[in-house]
């Protein structure tokens, strides 16, 4: 009985090591750029609010190195205008360490389309280029599920604007780590003697 209890405690306390091995998959969703602002000049109303949801999928091409893409879906409101945006954002992510809580670095770039509606026409449609890079932390709740947070430095260039805008982006989300695809072993011919 002591052996069973000791083995169970040891297994529970060991760090989960296989989540970021080559050939594994990760799928998840992140909440990004949740922000609100107060009107300048002492107003007490909300001047702007925005939220983005980013479903993502990645594949570990090497131990601790995943490449993948996220689909960005966002909505924002500022004064009498609202904006809807959507796009794709390929990324690369590298994990550090072998513990249940690990740091990672991520970088990526993408293309988004947007539609801005104003209370007074005309409305705007366009596209924008974005890039993001920064550190994050993942905590594995078990062998397959992790929660994470990251602080990204984000740049955005709209097609009709001369300059890029730069903003920090605080993100929260979760990932599910799956075994991935494995090649079937060829069947070996048996020889009857």
PDB file of C-alpha atoms in Angstrom:
ATOM      1  CA  UNK A   1       0.000   0.000   0.000  1.00  0.00           C
ATOM      2  CA  UNK A   2       2.852   2.374   0.831  1.00  0.00           C
ATOM      3  CA  UNK A   3       4.411   1.696  -2.571  1.00  0.00           C
ATOM      4  CA  UNK A   4       1.163   2.530  -4.387  1.00  0.00           C
ATOM      5  CA  UNK A   5       0.674   5.739  -2.387  1.00  0.00           C
ATOM      6  CA  UNK A   6       4.310   6.786  -2.908  1.00  0.00           C
ATOM      7  CA  UNK A   7       4.102   6.050  -6.643  1.00  0.00           C
ATOM      8  CA  UNK A   8       0.883   8.098  -6.959  1.00  0.00           C
ATOM      9  CA  UNK A   9       2.379  11.060  -5.093  1.00  0.00           C
ATOM     10  CA  UNK A  10       5.549  10.914  -7.176  1.00  0.00           C
ATOM     11  CA  UNK A  11       3.581  10.800 -10.446  1.00  0.00           C
ATOM     12  CA  UNK A  12       1.402  13.737  -9.362  1.00  0.00           C
ATOM     13  CA  UNK A  13       4.412  15.846  -8.388  1.00  0.00           C
ATOM     14  CA  UNK A  14       6.466  15.218 -11.525  1.00  0.00           C
ATOM     15  CA  UNK A  15       6.372  18.014 -14.070  1.00  0.00           C
ATOM     16  CA  UNK A  16       4.465  17.195 -17.219  1.00  0.00           C
ATOM     17  CA  UNK A  17       7.273  16.897 -19.737  1.00  0.00           C
ATOM     18  CA  UNK A  18       5.667  15.704 -22.966  1.00  0.00           C
ATOM     19  CA  UNK A  19       3.348  18.591 -23.880  1.00  0.00           C
ATOM     20  CA  UNK A  20       5.858  20.397 -26.086  1.00  0.00           C
ATOM     21  CA  UNK A  21       7.519  17.416 -27.790  1.00  0.00           C
ATOM     22  CA  UNK A  22       7.958  17.291 -31.567  1.00  0.00           C
ATOM     23  CA  UNK A  23       4.822  16.091 -33.359  1.00  0.00           C
ATOM     24  CA  UNK A  24       2.304  17.324 -30.760  1.00  0.00           C
ATOM     25  CA  UNK A  25      -0.546  19.706 -31.548  1.00  0.00           C
ATOM     26  CA  UNK A  26      -1.931  22.612 -29.567  1.00  0.00           C
ATOM     27  CA  UNK A  27      -5.340  24.213 -30.036  1.00  0.00           C
ATOM     28  CA  UNK A  28      -6.838  26.972 -27.953  1.00  0.00           C
ATOM     29  CA  UNK A  29      -8.312  30.415 -27.751  1.00  0.00           C
ATOM     30  CA  UNK A  30      -6.988  33.720 -26.503  1.00  0.00           C
ATOM     31  CA  UNK A  31      -8.729  36.884 -25.420  1.00  0.00           C
ATOM     32  CA  UNK A  32      -6.682  39.868 -26.525  1.00  0.00           C
ATOM     33  CA  UNK A  33      -6.757  43.642 -26.340  1.00  0.00           C
ATOM     34  CA  UNK A  34      -9.604  43.948 -23.899  1.00  0.00           C
ATOM     35  CA  UNK A  35      -9.562  47.663 -23.193  1.00  0.00           C
ATOM     36  CA  UNK A  36     -11.731  50.635 -22.288  1.00  0.00           C
ATOM     37  CA  UNK A  37     -11.042  54.344 -21.950  1.00  0.00           C
ATOM     38  CA  UNK A  38     -12.646  57.368 -20.370  1.00  0.00           C
ATOM     39  CA  UNK A  39     -13.499  60.445 -22.403  1.00  0.00           C
ATOM     40  CA  UNK A  40     -10.901  63.215 -22.105  1.00  0.00           C
ATOM     41  CA  UNK A  41     -11.904  66.455 -20.386  1.00  0.00           C
ATOM     42  CA  UNK A  42     -13.547  64.953 -17.305  1.00  0.00           C
ATOM     43  CA  UNK A  43     -16.356  63.079 -19.051  1.00  0.00           C
ATOM     44  CA  UNK A  44     -17.626  60.057 -17.203  1.00  0.00           C
ATOM     45  CA  UNK A  45     -18.715  57.976 -20.206  1.00  0.00           C
ATOM     46  CA  UNK A  46     -16.691  55.251 -21.877  1.00  0.00           C
ATOM     47  CA  UNK A  47     -14.932  56.700 -24.920  1.00  0.00           C
ATOM     48  CA  UNK A  48     -13.738  53.429 -26.405  1.00  0.00           C
ATOM     49  CA  UNK A  49     -13.958  49.728 -25.793  1.00  0.00           C
ATOM     50  CA  UNK A  50     -12.532  46.814 -27.782  1.00  0.00           C
ATOM     51  CA  UNK A  51     -12.210  43.049 -27.502  1.00  0.00           C
ATOM     52  CA  UNK A  52     -10.618  40.427 -29.746  1.00  0.00           C
ATOM     53  CA  UNK A  53     -10.994  36.657 -29.646  1.00  0.00           C
ATOM     54  CA  UNK A  54      -8.262  34.558 -31.261  1.00  0.00           C
ATOM     55  CA  UNK A  55      -8.818  30.823 -31.820  1.00  0.00           C
ATOM     56  CA  UNK A  56      -5.463  29.232 -32.656  1.00  0.00           C
ATOM     57  CA  UNK A  57      -3.791  25.982 -33.662  1.00  0.00           C
ATOM     58  CA  UNK A  58      -0.122  25.043 -33.736  1.00  0.00           C
ATOM     59  CA  UNK A  59       2.174  22.119 -34.482  1.00  0.00           C
ATOM     60  CA  UNK A  60       5.456  21.365 -32.692  1.00  0.00           C
ATOM     61  CA  UNK A  61       8.077  21.137 -35.437  1.00  0.00           C
ATOM     62  CA  UNK A  62      10.801  20.530 -32.834  1.00  0.00           C
ATOM     63  CA  UNK A  63      10.931  20.127 -29.084  1.00  0.00           C
ATOM     64  CA  UNK A  64       9.558  23.338 -27.477  1.00  0.00           C
ATOM     65  CA  UNK A  65       9.067  25.061 -30.894  1.00  0.00           C
ATOM     66  CA  UNK A  66       5.550  25.389 -32.309  1.00  0.00           C
ATOM     67  CA  UNK A  67       4.388  27.117 -35.490  1.00  0.00           C
ATOM     68  CA  UNK A  68       0.762  27.828 -36.208  1.00  0.00           C
ATOM     69  CA  UNK A  69      -1.845  30.432 -36.930  1.00  0.00           C
ATOM     70  CA  UNK A  70      -4.629  32.230 -35.137  1.00  0.00           C
ATOM     71  CA  UNK A  71      -7.854  33.591 -36.543  1.00  0.00           C
ATOM     72  CA  UNK A  72      -8.573  37.068 -35.233  1.00  0.00           C
ATOM     73  CA  UNK A  73     -12.143  38.220 -34.634  1.00  0.00           C
ATOM     74  CA  UNK A  74     -12.594  41.642 -33.086  1.00  0.00           C
ATOM     75  CA  UNK A  75     -15.089  44.354 -32.269  1.00  0.00           C
ATOM     76  CA  UNK A  76     -14.572  47.862 -30.971  1.00  0.00           C
ATOM     77  CA  UNK A  77     -16.515  51.067 -30.321  1.00  0.00           C
ATOM     78  CA  UNK A  78     -15.309  54.640 -30.020  1.00  0.00           C
ATOM     79  CA  UNK A  79     -17.733  57.536 -29.749  1.00  0.00           C
ATOM     80  CA  UNK A  80     -20.177  57.192 -32.632  1.00  0.00           C
ATOM     81  CA  UNK A  81     -18.077  54.680 -34.552  1.00  0.00           C
ATOM     82  CA  UNK A  82     -17.799  50.910 -34.341  1.00  0.00           C
ATOM     83  CA  UNK A  83     -15.334  48.576 -36.033  1.00  0.00           C
ATOM     84  CA  UNK A  84     -15.395  44.879 -36.856  1.00  0.00           C
ATOM     85  CA  UNK A  85     -12.150  43.176 -37.913  1.00  0.00           C
ATOM     86  CA  UNK A  86     -11.139  39.652 -38.897  1.00  0.00           C
ATOM     87  CA  UNK A  87      -7.998  38.056 -40.239  1.00  0.00           C
ATOM     88  CA  UNK A  88      -5.228  35.479 -39.945  1.00  0.00           C
ATOM     89  CA  UNK A  89      -2.052  35.770 -37.885  1.00  0.00           C
ATOM     90  CA  UNK A  90       0.649  33.074 -38.352  1.00  0.00           C
ATOM     91  CA  UNK A  91       3.046  32.752 -35.399  1.00  0.00           C
ATOM     92  CA  UNK A  92       6.031  30.898 -33.966  1.00  0.00           C
ATOM     93  CA  UNK A  93       6.337  30.117 -30.239  1.00  0.00           C
ATOM     94  CA  UNK A  94       9.285  28.763 -28.231  1.00  0.00           C
ATOM     95  CA  UNK A  95       8.894  27.332 -24.700  1.00  0.00           C
ATOM     96  CA  UNK A  96      11.622  27.501 -22.044  1.00  0.00           C
ATOM     97  CA  UNK A  97      12.049  24.893 -19.315  1.00  0.00           C
ATOM     98  CA  UNK A  98      10.461  21.577 -18.435  1.00  0.00           C
ATOM     99  CA  UNK A  99       8.229  22.461 -15.476  1.00  0.00           C
ATOM    100  CA  UNK A 100       4.473  22.819 -15.079  1.00  0.00           C
ATOM    101  CA  UNK A 101       4.847  26.603 -15.372  1.00  0.00           C
ATOM    102  CA  UNK A 102       6.931  27.649 -18.376  1.00  0.00           C
ATOM    103  CA  UNK A 103       7.911  30.884 -20.040  1.00  0.00           C
ATOM    104  CA  UNK A 104       7.563  31.288 -23.794  1.00  0.00           C
ATOM    105  CA  UNK A 105       8.433  33.820 -26.477  1.00  0.00           C
ATOM    106  CA  UNK A 106       6.123  34.340 -29.431  1.00  0.00           C
ATOM    107  CA  UNK A 107       6.263  36.375 -32.636  1.00  0.00           C
ATOM    108  CA  UNK A 108       3.980  36.599 -35.646  1.00  0.00           C
ATOM    109  CA  UNK A 109       2.460  38.793 -38.322  1.00  0.00           C
ATOM    110  CA  UNK A 110      -0.878  38.862 -40.098  1.00  0.00           C
ATOM    111  CA  UNK A 111      -3.358  40.548 -42.407  1.00  0.00           C
ATOM    112  CA  UNK A 112      -6.776  41.762 -41.243  1.00  0.00           C
ATOM    113  CA  UNK A 113      -9.796  43.278 -42.950  1.00  0.00           C
ATOM    114  CA  UNK A 114     -12.026  45.758 -41.164  1.00  0.00           C
ATOM    115  CA  UNK A 115     -15.335  47.551 -41.559  1.00  0.00           C
ATOM    116  CA  UNK A 116     -15.824  50.786 -39.651  1.00  0.00           C
ATOM    117  CA  UNK A 117     -19.362  52.123 -39.247  1.00  0.00           C
ATOM    118  CA  UNK A 118     -19.961  55.764 -38.313  1.00  0.00           C
ATOM    119  CA  UNK A 119     -23.149  57.431 -37.078  1.00  0.00           C
ATOM    120  CA  UNK A 120     -22.584  59.948 -39.859  1.00  0.00           C
ATOM    121  CA  UNK A 121     -21.679  58.269 -43.200  1.00  0.00           C
ATOM    122  CA  UNK A 122     -19.528  57.424 -45.058  1.00  0.00           C
ATOM    123  CA  UNK A 123     -18.468  54.063 -43.626  1.00  0.00           C
ATOM    124  CA  UNK A 124     -14.935  52.730 -44.113  1.00  0.00           C
ATOM    125  CA  UNK A 125     -13.666  49.359 -45.304  1.00  0.00           C
ATOM    126  CA  UNK A 126     -10.023  48.444 -45.505  1.00  0.00           C
ATOM    127  CA  UNK A 127      -7.213  46.159 -44.533  1.00  0.00           C
ATOM    128  CA  UNK A 128      -4.331  46.320 -42.117  1.00  0.00           C
ATOM    129  CA  UNK A 129      -1.033  44.587 -41.484  1.00  0.00           C
ATOM    130  CA  UNK A 130      -0.183  43.621 -37.900  1.00  0.00           C
ATOM    131  CA  UNK A 131       2.783  42.119 -36.110  1.00  0.00           C
ATOM    132  CA  UNK A 132       3.152  41.085 -32.480  1.00  0.00           C
ATOM    133  CA  UNK A 133       6.046  39.825 -30.381  1.00  0.00           C
ATOM    134  CA  UNK A 134       6.601  39.300 -26.693  1.00  0.00           C
ATOM    135  CA  UNK A 135       6.890  36.994 -23.693  1.00  0.00           C
ATOM    136  CA  UNK A 136       4.281  34.857 -21.999  1.00  0.00           C
ATOM    137  CA  UNK A 137       3.776  32.248 -19.321  1.00  0.00           C
ATOM    138  CA  UNK A 138       1.903  28.931 -19.512  1.00  0.00           C
ATOM    139  CA  UNK A 139       0.755  26.898 -16.526  1.00  0.00           C
ATOM    140  CA  UNK A 140      -0.142  23.265 -17.246  1.00  0.00           C
ATOM    141  CA  UNK A 141      -3.177  22.223 -15.208  1.00  0.00           C
ATOM    142  CA  UNK A 142      -2.646  18.627 -16.300  1.00  0.00           C
ATOM    143  CA  UNK A 143      -0.968  16.712 -19.138  1.00  0.00           C
ATOM    144  CA  UNK A 144      -3.217  18.239 -21.833  1.00  0.00           C
ATOM    145  CA  UNK A 145      -4.663  21.563 -20.618  1.00  0.00           C
ATOM    146  CA  UNK A 146      -2.888  24.839 -19.835  1.00  0.00           C
ATOM    147  CA  UNK A 147      -3.855  28.410 -19.047  1.00  0.00           C
ATOM    148  CA  UNK A 148      -1.645  31.210 -20.292  1.00  0.00           C
ATOM    149  CA  UNK A 149      -1.019  34.917 -20.302  1.00  0.00           C
ATOM    150  CA  UNK A 150       1.221  37.072 -22.487  1.00  0.00           C
ATOM    151  CA  UNK A 151       2.232  40.683 -22.912  1.00  0.00           C
ATOM    152  CA  UNK A 152       2.745  41.412 -26.591  1.00  0.00           C
ATOM    153  CA  UNK A 153       4.109  44.490 -28.289  1.00  0.00           C
ATOM    154  CA  UNK A 154       1.757  45.011 -31.254  1.00  0.00           C
ATOM    155  CA  UNK A 155       2.195  47.131 -34.370  1.00  0.00           C
ATOM    156  CA  UNK A 156      -0.632  47.941 -36.791  1.00  0.00           C
ATOM    157  CA  UNK A 157      -0.523  49.626 -40.196  1.00  0.00           C
ATOM    158  CA  UNK A 158      -3.830  50.411 -41.876  1.00  0.00           C
ATOM    159  CA  UNK A 159      -3.754  50.522 -45.663  1.00  0.00           C
ATOM    160  CA  UNK A 160      -4.923  54.160 -45.796  1.00  0.00           C
ATOM    161  CA  UNK A 161      -2.736  55.526 -42.966  1.00  0.00           C
ATOM    162  CA  UNK A 162       0.875  56.690 -43.439  1.00  0.00           C
ATOM    163  CA  UNK A 163       2.203  55.539 -40.033  1.00  0.00           C
ATOM    164  CA  UNK A 164       2.125  52.416 -37.893  1.00  0.00           C
ATOM    165  CA  UNK A 165       0.551  52.508 -34.462  1.00  0.00           C
ATOM    166  CA  UNK A 166       2.214  50.622 -31.581  1.00  0.00           C
ATOM    167  CA  UNK A 167       0.397  49.338 -28.507  1.00  0.00           C
ATOM    168  CA  UNK A 168       0.949  46.814 -25.707  1.00  0.00           C
ATOM    169  CA  UNK A 169      -1.483  43.914 -25.668  1.00  0.00           C
ATOM    170  CA  UNK A 170      -2.323  41.879 -22.563  1.00  0.00           C
ATOM    171  CA  UNK A 171      -3.690  38.446 -23.476  1.00  0.00           C
ATOM    172  CA  UNK A 172      -5.281  35.595 -21.523  1.00  0.00           C
ATOM    173  CA  UNK A 173      -6.357  32.211 -22.800  1.00  0.00           C
ATOM    174  CA  UNK A 174      -5.990  28.463 -22.684  1.00  0.00           C
ATOM    175  CA  UNK A 175      -4.462  25.724 -24.832  1.00  0.00           C
ATOM    176  CA  UNK A 176      -5.190  22.027 -25.230  1.00  0.00           C
ATOM    177  CA  UNK A 177      -2.195  19.849 -26.132  1.00  0.00           C
ATOM    178  CA  UNK A 178      -2.880  16.756 -28.249  1.00  0.00           C
ATOM    179  CA  UNK A 179      -0.735  13.827 -29.343  1.00  0.00           C
ATOM    180  CA  UNK A 180      -0.681  14.846 -32.997  1.00  0.00           C
ATOM    181  CA  UNK A 181      -0.166  12.660 -36.001  1.00  0.00           C
ATOM    182  CA  UNK A 182       1.930   9.536 -35.914  1.00  0.00           C
ATOM    183  CA  UNK A 183       3.104   7.547 -38.902  1.00  0.00           C
ATOM    184  CA  UNK A 184       1.818   4.002 -39.000  1.00  0.00           C
ATOM    185  CA  UNK A 185       4.570   1.410 -38.745  1.00  0.00           C
ATOM    186  CA  UNK A 186       4.819  -0.804 -41.815  1.00  0.00           C
ATOM    187  CA  UNK A 187       3.532  -4.306 -41.260  1.00  0.00           C
ATOM    188  CA  UNK A 188       6.280  -6.864 -41.032  1.00  0.00           C
ATOM    189  CA  UNK A 189       5.880 -10.009 -43.058  1.00  0.00           C
ATOM    190  CA  UNK A 190       6.022 -13.162 -40.995  1.00  0.00           C
ATOM    191  CA  UNK A 191       7.842 -16.149 -42.335  1.00  0.00           C
ATOM    192  CA  UNK A 192       6.418 -19.535 -41.623  1.00  0.00           C
ATOM    193  CA  UNK A 193       9.006 -22.197 -41.081  1.00  0.00           C
TER     194      UNK A 193
END
